Amino acid sequence: LIFVNKIKMNQSIKQFKEESFDYFKNKDINGILEGMIKSLTINQPEEPIDYLIDYLGRPIQKILAVIGVDDIEKPSEALANKYDLKLIKSDSIDAAIDEMKENAEGNGFVLQNLPASRTDLFALQKAGLYPDALFSINSKQNDSEHAKLLQSHAEVKQLLSMNKNKQIVNNILKDNMNANRLFAIICDRVEKRNPEAKQYAILGTPGSGKSTHAHYLSNRTDIPVINPLREIIRQVNLTTALGKEAESFINNILEIPDELMNKIVVDRLSQHDVSKKGYILDGYPFKTSQAELLSASGFYPQHVALLSLSNSDATERINNRVFTANGDIYNEKFVAPPKNVETIAKPVDQSTSAIQQALSNNEKEEKGLEEHYNAFKVDASASVVHTRNHTISGLYGFSEETPRIWIVGPPRSGKKTVAKALAQHTGAEYICVQDLLKREALLPTTLGKALHANPNYVPTNYELLVLVRNTLLKYTSKGYILVGYPETAEQVKSIVEEALTPSAVIHLNLPVKLAIKRDPEAANDIRNRTFSFLSNIDDQLETLEELCTFKGPYPVRAEQSISKVLVDSHAYLENGSVPPKIVLVGPPASGKGTICGKIKSVFDGIDHLSTGQILRDAIAKGSPAGLEAKSYMDEGELVPDRIVKQIVAEKLSANKEGWILDGFPRTEEQASFLLESGFEPDVVMLLEAPDKVLVDRITGRRMDPSTKAIYHIRTNPPPEGVQVVQRPDDTKEVFSQRIESYKSNLGGIMKSFNPNVVVSIDATKSADQVASHVEKTCRSLK
């Protein structure tokens, strides 16, 4: 009869069956019968009928056991206080059983550190004091000091786990978990609440949009919103004892005490729908004292958002509030109420003085609430969409550090390869929508059946959204690398509306010609899909930038080697940029120095590294390799290649702003070393000019000995009065030796580099034309 009175009479048969099943399961009728038969079997009384009558006449008691290596005193005491149970701290099982028998008229017991062995469990069973639930609280840390105790606990749990009708054993890892959260989890298990149910709270400055975001999240997750104002109105309208007590304070224009407010909220949190689906606390608790009361009642949300807003912005928003008869709050400027909703006059607490007092109270309580819940803060002064995305994303469990990376790019650009490598590098989950659909086709879901029946079935946008959303929410802690979704602006909008926004986007670029070269047999398909990608990508990225903030999109040239693509992707994600790496290859007098100057004007801070300068820097620094190089140079000998390579590698490893390598590599072996050491260039600029032009340039070159300025007797003569000289190596004979050496090594050098990164520059053109070509090449790297 009590149960029937609790059921809403206008429920459907299906709802009635569901609540009936959950009710009897919660009351554990099977467990009561099982305990009765088990006690009868173990004790084997001479008068079994009388024994059963006596057994059924006993008050139903709750017996909870808490075991663990350490720090179980607080949760044990908290359990006893919440459920009004007797806390048993006896060291021996016999003493514990005696104490329990002496207090047989109470509501039940909490056993602290018992049963600690199989013998203890058998003794409790024989006494008819079998635990209803056992909580094993431990940490991941393997403590050899307690190995024997842990083994004993494991045997107890194994025996209890053999009971198929009841979930008795509850293993809880307390790592990185505060005492309040630990106690809330224990209470959830005692009350048999759905362990998958989500528990959220949105707190913060009055007027910061708490209700707006709470209801938005509720509409997408079907999780009930618990608002203290609405719960007070509900209790008053139902004329419950709590409602009458609250009404007396309201009528006398008095603040409702924290204890009463907590009872009203806890009453709602204890309802069936909340136990099954979870809850979203809307603006409660708004004081630290309320948070402590709520925690003592066994409710501590998993994730808490703390919305922050300046007092001036908050005042403006509050003044625009619109209140409805059922307790909902809207805003004339941001979220207007529906036309068919009945509005009411603003409550007394919306006066100017009341608003200022509320804001002042919030400032005092904000820090305490943040610390109590370890809440994440959200700047609510941003747009509604940005604030919502930040809030809900955090409630889902994504942190600022959690990688949520989208990889986009045309066909054959290596998206999956890059995504898998990034997943391995970051520890995030690799998620490919194509793979998800293949797995879904093996499942008995509606989408799975459609895919199984028709391999060419194209899922609707909503089906894809649900599939992707449910998958991403499994990886809120480790993060994810997503490939294959979204592919349209509409899909971008849908996934962002779920607050599943990316932390970064990597955009792989690959010319269609190179894509076809990678898979010639799929040429037509590649052309069509590339056209589709290019037709949609700009709209996708623009939509994304309008709706949320993220890093990128980072452009990565997919025509590079996969190792270079990964290096660039890592650099973008970690530093937000990729320092340019440029190799200059060209014969003597081809204008490398002039071109370096142009490159430096495009990239601020880039280092011009010539082999000679690198050696001189190493010598000046006094590094071991530099000192060894000096010993050869002092003797007038060439520095061995192994030393040059070591010094170059040290210099490039220390570089953070990017580099231009001029004069290295000079051989195929040096080029191979450069690549094998991870210094793959973004571009190799190959300067080309006929020998005749180069001879003219080099033999006409002159130098001012005092300033070291370089002139040319025909194209750039020295100013009048400046005495210049010809350097010993600027002769035709020396040039002939150098050009022959250059030509003999050029083929091996160029063979080492990826041909897709080589840019040929006609060094015979005018300085302006060469500079324009170089600048265009550099701009393409940005």
PDB file of N, CA and C in Angstrom, residues 484-553:
ATOM      1  N   GLY A 484      37.583  11.470 -39.622  1.00  0.00           N
ATOM      2  CA  GLY A 484      36.419  11.090 -40.411  1.00  0.00           C
ATOM      3  C   GLY A 484      35.124  11.747 -40.012  1.00  0.00           C
ATOM      4  N   TYR A 485      35.157  12.639 -39.036  1.00  0.00           N
ATOM      5  CA  TYR A 485      33.958  13.355 -38.600  1.00  0.00           C
ATOM      6  C   TYR A 485      34.422  14.588 -37.837  1.00  0.00           C
ATOM      7  N   PRO A 486      33.758  15.742 -38.056  1.00  0.00           N
ATOM      8  CA  PRO A 486      32.672  16.026 -38.994  1.00  0.00           C
ATOM      9  C   PRO A 486      33.195  16.257 -40.407  1.00  0.00           C
ATOM     10  N   GLU A 487      32.286  16.141 -41.391  1.00  0.00           N
ATOM     11  CA  GLU A 487      32.677  16.346 -42.788  1.00  0.00           C
ATOM     12  C   GLU A 487      31.877  17.454 -43.462  1.00  0.00           C
ATOM     13  N   THR A 488      30.945  18.066 -42.740  1.00  0.00           N
ATOM     14  CA  THR A 488      30.172  19.197 -43.271  1.00  0.00           C
ATOM     15  C   THR A 488      29.992  20.227 -42.171  1.00  0.00           C
ATOM     16  N   ALA A 489      29.621  21.435 -42.572  1.00  0.00           N
ATOM     17  CA  ALA A 489      29.375  22.500 -41.593  1.00  0.00           C
ATOM     18  C   ALA A 489      28.209  22.126 -40.681  1.00  0.00           C
ATOM     19  N   GLU A 490      27.211  21.444 -41.232  1.00  0.00           N
ATOM     20  CA  GLU A 490      26.063  21.015 -40.431  1.00  0.00           C
ATOM     21  C   GLU A 490      26.496  20.044 -39.337  1.00  0.00           C
ATOM     22  N   GLN A 491      27.383  19.114 -39.685  1.00  0.00           N
ATOM     23  CA  GLN A 491      27.883  18.169 -38.689  1.00  0.00           C
ATOM     24  C   GLN A 491      28.742  18.871 -37.644  1.00  0.00           C
ATOM     25  N   VAL A 492      29.510  19.875 -38.078  1.00  0.00           N
ATOM     26  CA  VAL A 492      30.294  20.672 -37.119  1.00  0.00           C
ATOM     27  C   VAL A 492      29.363  21.312 -36.099  1.00  0.00           C
ATOM     28  N   LYS A 493      28.301  21.928 -36.580  1.00  0.00           N
ATOM     29  CA  LYS A 493      27.347  22.602 -35.690  1.00  0.00           C
ATOM     30  C   LYS A 493      26.710  21.608 -34.728  1.00  0.00           C
ATOM     31  N   SER A 494      26.361  20.414 -35.236  1.00  0.00           N
ATOM     32  CA  SER A 494      25.700  19.404 -34.394  1.00  0.00           C
ATOM     33  C   SER A 494      26.604  18.935 -33.268  1.00  0.00           C
ATOM     34  N   ILE A 495      27.860  18.645 -33.579  1.00  0.00           N
ATOM     35  CA  ILE A 495      28.754  18.118 -32.549  1.00  0.00           C
ATOM     36  C   ILE A 495      29.141  19.213 -31.549  1.00  0.00           C
ATOM     37  N   VAL A 496      29.254  20.450 -32.019  1.00  0.00           N
ATOM     38  CA  VAL A 496      29.568  21.563 -31.108  1.00  0.00           C
ATOM     39  C   VAL A 496      28.395  21.826 -30.176  1.00  0.00           C
ATOM     40  N   GLU A 497      27.172  21.662 -30.673  1.00  0.00           N
ATOM     41  CA  GLU A 497      25.994  21.846 -29.821  1.00  0.00           C
ATOM     42  C   GLU A 497      25.943  20.808 -28.700  1.00  0.00           C
ATOM     43  N   GLU A 498      26.655  19.706 -28.881  1.00  0.00           N
ATOM     44  CA  GLU A 498      26.772  18.706 -27.818  1.00  0.00           C
ATOM     45  C   GLU A 498      27.915  19.057 -26.869  1.00  0.00           C
ATOM     46  N   ALA A 499      28.544  20.221 -27.093  1.00  0.00           N
ATOM     47  CA  ALA A 499      29.684  20.685 -26.283  1.00  0.00           C
ATOM     48  C   ALA A 499      30.888  19.761 -26.419  1.00  0.00           C
ATOM     49  N   LEU A 500      30.954  19.038 -27.531  1.00  0.00           N
ATOM     50  CA  LEU A 500      32.116  18.185 -27.806  1.00  0.00           C
ATOM     51  C   LEU A 500      33.012  18.918 -28.797  1.00  0.00           C
ATOM     52  N   THR A 501      33.678  19.928 -28.287  1.00  0.00           N
ATOM     53  CA  THR A 501      34.502  20.788 -29.125  1.00  0.00           C
ATOM     54  C   THR A 501      35.953  20.314 -29.126  1.00  0.00           C
ATOM     55  N   PRO A 502      36.675  20.576 -30.208  1.00  0.00           N
ATOM     56  CA  PRO A 502      38.079  20.145 -30.250  1.00  0.00           C
ATOM     57  C   PRO A 502      38.983  21.081 -29.458  1.00  0.00           C
ATOM     58  N   SER A 503      40.061  20.534 -28.930  1.00  0.00           N
ATOM     59  CA  SER A 503      41.081  21.394 -28.323  1.00  0.00           C
ATOM     60  C   SER A 503      42.021  21.913 -29.406  1.00  0.00           C
ATOM     61  N   ALA A 504      42.141  21.153 -30.513  1.00  0.00           N
ATOM     62  CA  ALA A 504      43.008  21.559 -31.621  1.00  0.00           C
ATOM     63  C   ALA A 504      42.555  20.854 -32.893  1.00  0.00           C
ATOM     64  N   VAL A 505      42.844  21.484 -34.020  1.00  0.00           N
ATOM     65  CA  VAL A 505      42.537  20.898 -35.329  1.00  0.00           C
ATOM     66  C   VAL A 505      43.806  20.915 -36.171  1.00  0.00           C
ATOM     67  N   ILE A 506      44.151  19.759 -36.731  1.00  0.00           N
ATOM     68  CA  ILE A 506      45.286  19.663 -37.650  1.00  0.00           C
ATOM     69  C   ILE A 506      44.742  19.462 -39.051  1.00  0.00           C
ATOM     70  N   HIS A 507      45.129  20.361 -39.945  1.00  0.00           N
ATOM     71  CA  HIS A 507      44.621  20.357 -41.320  1.00  0.00           C
ATOM     72  C   HIS A 507      45.748  19.893 -42.245  1.00  0.00           C
ATOM     73  N   LEU A 508      45.644  18.666 -42.731  1.00  0.00           N
ATOM     74  CA  LEU A 508      46.641  18.125 -43.650  1.00  0.00           C
ATOM     75  C   LEU A 508      46.339  18.611 -45.069  1.00  0.00           C
ATOM     76  N   ASN A 509      47.332  19.166 -45.724  1.00  0.00           N
ATOM     77  CA  ASN A 509      47.181  19.647 -47.096  1.00  0.00           C
ATOM     78  C   ASN A 509      47.963  18.750 -48.056  1.00  0.00           C
ATOM     79  N   LEU A 510      47.313  18.360 -49.154  1.00  0.00           N
ATOM     80  CA  LEU A 510      47.981  17.524 -50.149  1.00  0.00           C
ATOM     81  C   LEU A 510      47.405  17.836 -51.529  1.00  0.00           C
ATOM     82  N   PRO A 511      48.248  18.296 -52.475  1.00  0.00           N
ATOM     83  CA  PRO A 511      47.762  18.537 -53.843  1.00  0.00           C
ATOM     84  C   PRO A 511      47.189  17.256 -54.441  1.00  0.00           C
ATOM     85  N   VAL A 512      46.127  17.404 -55.223  1.00  0.00           N
ATOM     86  CA  VAL A 512      45.445  16.233 -55.780  1.00  0.00           C
ATOM     87  C   VAL A 512      46.381  15.402 -56.655  1.00  0.00           C
ATOM     88  N   LYS A 513      47.321  16.045 -57.350  1.00  0.00           N
ATOM     89  CA  LYS A 513      48.254  15.303 -58.205  1.00  0.00           C
ATOM     90  C   LYS A 513      49.096  14.334 -57.387  1.00  0.00           C
ATOM     91  N   LEU A 514      49.539  14.807 -56.220  1.00  0.00           N
ATOM     92  CA  LEU A 514      50.351  13.939 -55.370  1.00  0.00           C
ATOM     93  C   LEU A 514      49.504  12.835 -54.737  1.00  0.00           C
ATOM     94  N   ALA A 515      48.231  13.156 -54.434  1.00  0.00           N
ATOM     95  CA  ALA A 515      47.333  12.134 -53.883  1.00  0.00           C
ATOM     96  C   ALA A 515      47.128  11.008 -54.889  1.00  0.00           C
ATOM     97  N   ILE A 516      46.919  11.383 -56.159  1.00  0.00           N
ATOM     98  CA  ILE A 516      46.734  10.375 -57.220  1.00  0.00           C
ATOM     99  C   ILE A 516      48.009   9.570 -57.421  1.00  0.00           C
ATOM    100  N   LYS A 517      49.146  10.228 -57.277  1.00  0.00           N
ATOM    101  CA  LYS A 517      50.433   9.540 -57.428  1.00  0.00           C
ATOM    102  C   LYS A 517      50.575   8.438 -56.381  1.00  0.00           C
ATOM    103  N   ARG A 518      49.979   8.664 -55.203  1.00  0.00           N
ATOM    104  CA  ARG A 518      50.055   7.662 -54.143  1.00  0.00           C
ATOM    105  C   ARG A 518      49.140   6.463 -54.431  1.00  0.00           C
ATOM    106  N   ASP A 519      48.081   6.669 -55.216  1.00  0.00           N
ATOM    107  CA  ASP A 519      47.149   5.586 -55.527  1.00  0.00           C
ATOM    108  C   ASP A 519      46.550   5.816 -56.915  1.00  0.00           C
ATOM    109  N   PRO A 520      47.311   5.558 -57.964  1.00  0.00           N
ATOM    110  CA  PRO A 520      46.869   5.861 -59.333  1.00  0.00           C
ATOM    111  C   PRO A 520      45.570   5.159 -59.728  1.00  0.00           C
ATOM    112  N   GLU A 521      45.337   3.950 -59.222  1.00  0.00           N
ATOM    113  CA  GLU A 521      44.155   3.195 -59.626  1.00  0.00           C
ATOM    114  C   GLU A 521      42.858   3.822 -59.115  1.00  0.00           C
ATOM    115  N   ALA A 522      42.954   4.662 -58.088  1.00  0.00           N
ATOM    116  CA  ALA A 522      41.755   5.307 -57.527  1.00  0.00           C
ATOM    117  C   ALA A 522      41.675   6.772 -57.939  1.00  0.00           C
ATOM    118  N   ALA A 523      42.237   7.113 -59.100  1.00  0.00           N
ATOM    119  CA  ALA A 523      42.343   8.512 -59.530  1.00  0.00           C
ATOM    120  C   ALA A 523      41.005   9.233 -59.537  1.00  0.00           C
ATOM    121  N   ASN A 524      39.985   8.636 -60.160  1.00  0.00           N
ATOM    122  CA  ASN A 524      38.679   9.301 -60.254  1.00  0.00           C
ATOM    123  C   ASN A 524      38.043   9.509 -58.888  1.00  0.00           C
ATOM    124  N   ASP A 525      38.131   8.478 -58.050  1.00  0.00           N
ATOM    125  CA  ASP A 525      37.572   8.593 -56.692  1.00  0.00           C
ATOM    126  C   ASP A 525      38.294   9.681 -55.906  1.00  0.00           C
ATOM    127  N   ILE A 526      39.606   9.741 -56.041  1.00  0.00           N
ATOM    128  CA  ILE A 526      40.395  10.758 -55.322  1.00  0.00           C
ATOM    129  C   ILE A 526      40.004  12.158 -55.795  1.00  0.00           C
ATOM    130  N   ARG A 527      39.850  12.344 -57.107  1.00  0.00           N
ATOM    131  CA  ARG A 527      39.449  13.662 -57.625  1.00  0.00           C
ATOM    132  C   ARG A 527      38.104  14.084 -57.046  1.00  0.00           C
ATOM    133  N   ASN A 528      37.134  13.155 -57.065  1.00  0.00           N
ATOM    134  CA  ASN A 528      35.786  13.484 -56.594  1.00  0.00           C
ATOM    135  C   ASN A 528      35.776  13.798 -55.098  1.00  0.00           C
ATOM    136  N   ARG A 529      36.476  12.986 -54.324  1.00  0.00           N
ATOM    137  CA  ARG A 529      36.482  13.190 -52.875  1.00  0.00           C
ATOM    138  C   ARG A 529      37.291  14.424 -52.489  1.00  0.00           C
ATOM    139  N   THR A 530      38.359  14.697 -53.238  1.00  0.00           N
ATOM    140  CA  THR A 530      39.131  15.914 -52.977  1.00  0.00           C
ATOM    141  C   THR A 530      38.286  17.146 -53.269  1.00  0.00           C
ATOM    142  N   PHE A 531      37.545  17.098 -54.359  1.00  0.00           N
ATOM    143  CA  PHE A 531      36.659  18.216 -54.696  1.00  0.00           C
ATOM    144  C   PHE A 531      35.620  18.428 -53.595  1.00  0.00           C
ATOM    145  N   SER A 532      35.050  17.317 -53.102  1.00  0.00           N
ATOM    146  CA  SER A 532      34.059  17.418 -52.025  1.00  0.00           C
ATOM    147  C   SER A 532      34.686  17.991 -50.760  1.00  0.00           C
ATOM    148  N   PHE A 533      35.893  17.529 -50.435  1.00  0.00           N
ATOM    149  CA  PHE A 533      36.576  18.026 -49.236  1.00  0.00           C
ATOM    150  C   PHE A 533      36.853  19.522 -49.346  1.00  0.00           C
ATOM    151  N   LEU A 534      37.416  19.934 -50.479  1.00  0.00           N
ATOM    152  CA  LEU A 534      37.754  21.350 -50.664  1.00  0.00           C
ATOM    153  C   LEU A 534      36.507  22.226 -50.705  1.00  0.00           C
ATOM    154  N   SER A 535      35.385  21.669 -51.133  1.00  0.00           N
ATOM    155  CA  SER A 535      34.133  22.425 -51.194  1.00  0.00           C
ATOM    156  C   SER A 535      33.549  22.664 -49.806  1.00  0.00           C
ATOM    157  N   ASN A 536      33.909  21.794 -48.845  1.00  0.00           N
ATOM    158  CA  ASN A 536      33.290  21.874 -47.514  1.00  0.00           C
ATOM    159  C   ASN A 536      34.209  22.412 -46.427  1.00  0.00           C
ATOM    160  N   ILE A 537      35.523  22.259 -46.581  1.00  0.00           N
ATOM    161  CA  ILE A 537      36.426  22.502 -45.457  1.00  0.00           C
ATOM    162  C   ILE A 537      36.400  23.937 -44.964  1.00  0.00           C
ATOM    163  N   ASP A 538      36.325  24.915 -45.868  1.00  0.00           N
ATOM    164  CA  ASP A 538      36.315  26.313 -45.422  1.00  0.00           C
ATOM    165  C   ASP A 538      35.074  26.612 -44.578  1.00  0.00           C
ATOM    166  N   ASP A 539      33.901  26.111 -45.023  1.00  0.00           N
ATOM    167  CA  ASP A 539      32.672  26.320 -44.252  1.00  0.00           C
ATOM    168  C   ASP A 539      32.753  25.631 -42.893  1.00  0.00           C
ATOM    169  N   GLN A 540      33.353  24.446 -42.869  1.00  0.00           N
ATOM    170  CA  GLN A 540      33.496  23.724 -41.601  1.00  0.00           C
ATOM    171  C   GLN A 540      34.325  24.526 -40.604  1.00  0.00           C
ATOM    172  N   LEU A 541      35.476  24.991 -41.062  1.00  0.00           N
ATOM    173  CA  LEU A 541      36.384  25.710 -40.161  1.00  0.00           C
ATOM    174  C   LEU A 541      35.809  27.057 -39.741  1.00  0.00           C
ATOM    175  N   GLU A 542      35.127  27.738 -40.655  1.00  0.00           N
ATOM    176  CA  GLU A 542      34.493  29.009 -40.300  1.00  0.00           C
ATOM    177  C   GLU A 542      33.396  28.801 -39.261  1.00  0.00           C
ATOM    178  N   THR A 543      32.586  27.754 -39.452  1.00  0.00           N
ATOM    179  CA  THR A 543      31.533  27.442 -38.481  1.00  0.00           C
ATOM    180  C   THR A 543      32.136  27.125 -37.124  1.00  0.00           C
ATOM    181  N   LEU A 544      33.209  26.358 -37.132  1.00  0.00           N
ATOM    182  CA  LEU A 544      33.864  25.973 -35.884  1.00  0.00           C
ATOM    183  C   LEU A 544      34.413  27.198 -35.158  1.00  0.00           C
ATOM    184  N   GLU A 545      35.036  28.103 -35.896  1.00  0.00           N
ATOM    185  CA  GLU A 545      35.612  29.310 -35.293  1.00  0.00           C
ATOM    186  C   GLU A 545      34.530  30.225 -34.725  1.00  0.00           C
ATOM    187  N   GLU A 546      33.345  30.211 -35.327  1.00  0.00           N
ATOM    188  CA  GLU A 546      32.236  31.031 -34.820  1.00  0.00           C
ATOM    189  C   GLU A 546      31.687  30.481 -33.508  1.00  0.00           C
ATOM    190  N   LEU A 547      31.722  29.167 -33.340  1.00  0.00           N
ATOM    191  CA  LEU A 547      31.022  28.520 -32.230  1.00  0.00           C
ATOM    192  C   LEU A 547      31.902  28.185 -31.039  1.00  0.00           C
ATOM    193  N   CYS A 548      33.206  28.083 -31.219  1.00  0.00           N
ATOM    194  CA  CYS A 548      34.054  27.699 -30.091  1.00  0.00           C
ATOM    195  C   CYS A 548      35.483  28.173 -30.312  1.00  0.00           C
ATOM    196  N   THR A 549      36.268  28.061 -29.262  1.00  0.00           N
ATOM    197  CA  THR A 549      37.681  28.416 -29.352  1.00  0.00           C
ATOM    198  C   THR A 549      38.503  27.125 -29.357  1.00  0.00           C
ATOM    199  N   PHE A 550      39.528  27.078 -30.181  1.00  0.00           N
ATOM    200  CA  PHE A 550      40.388  25.912 -30.280  1.00  0.00           C
ATOM    201  C   PHE A 550      41.721  26.344 -30.872  1.00  0.00           C
ATOM    202  N   LYS A 551      42.710  25.503 -30.768  1.00  0.00           N
ATOM    203  CA  LYS A 551      44.025  25.803 -31.329  1.00  0.00           C
ATOM    204  C   LYS A 551      44.055  25.358 -32.790  1.00  0.00           C
ATOM    205  N   GLY A 552      44.493  26.254 -33.637  1.00  0.00           N
ATOM    206  CA  GLY A 552      44.557  25.924 -35.060  1.00  0.00           C
ATOM    207  C   GLY A 552      43.528  26.709 -35.850  1.00  0.00           C
ATOM    208  N   PRO A 553      43.147  26.203 -37.029  1.00  0.00           N
ATOM    209  CA  PRO A 553      43.621  24.954 -37.616  1.00  0.00           C
ATOM    210  C   PRO A 553      45.089  25.054 -38.042  1.00  0.00           C
TER     211      PRO A 553
END
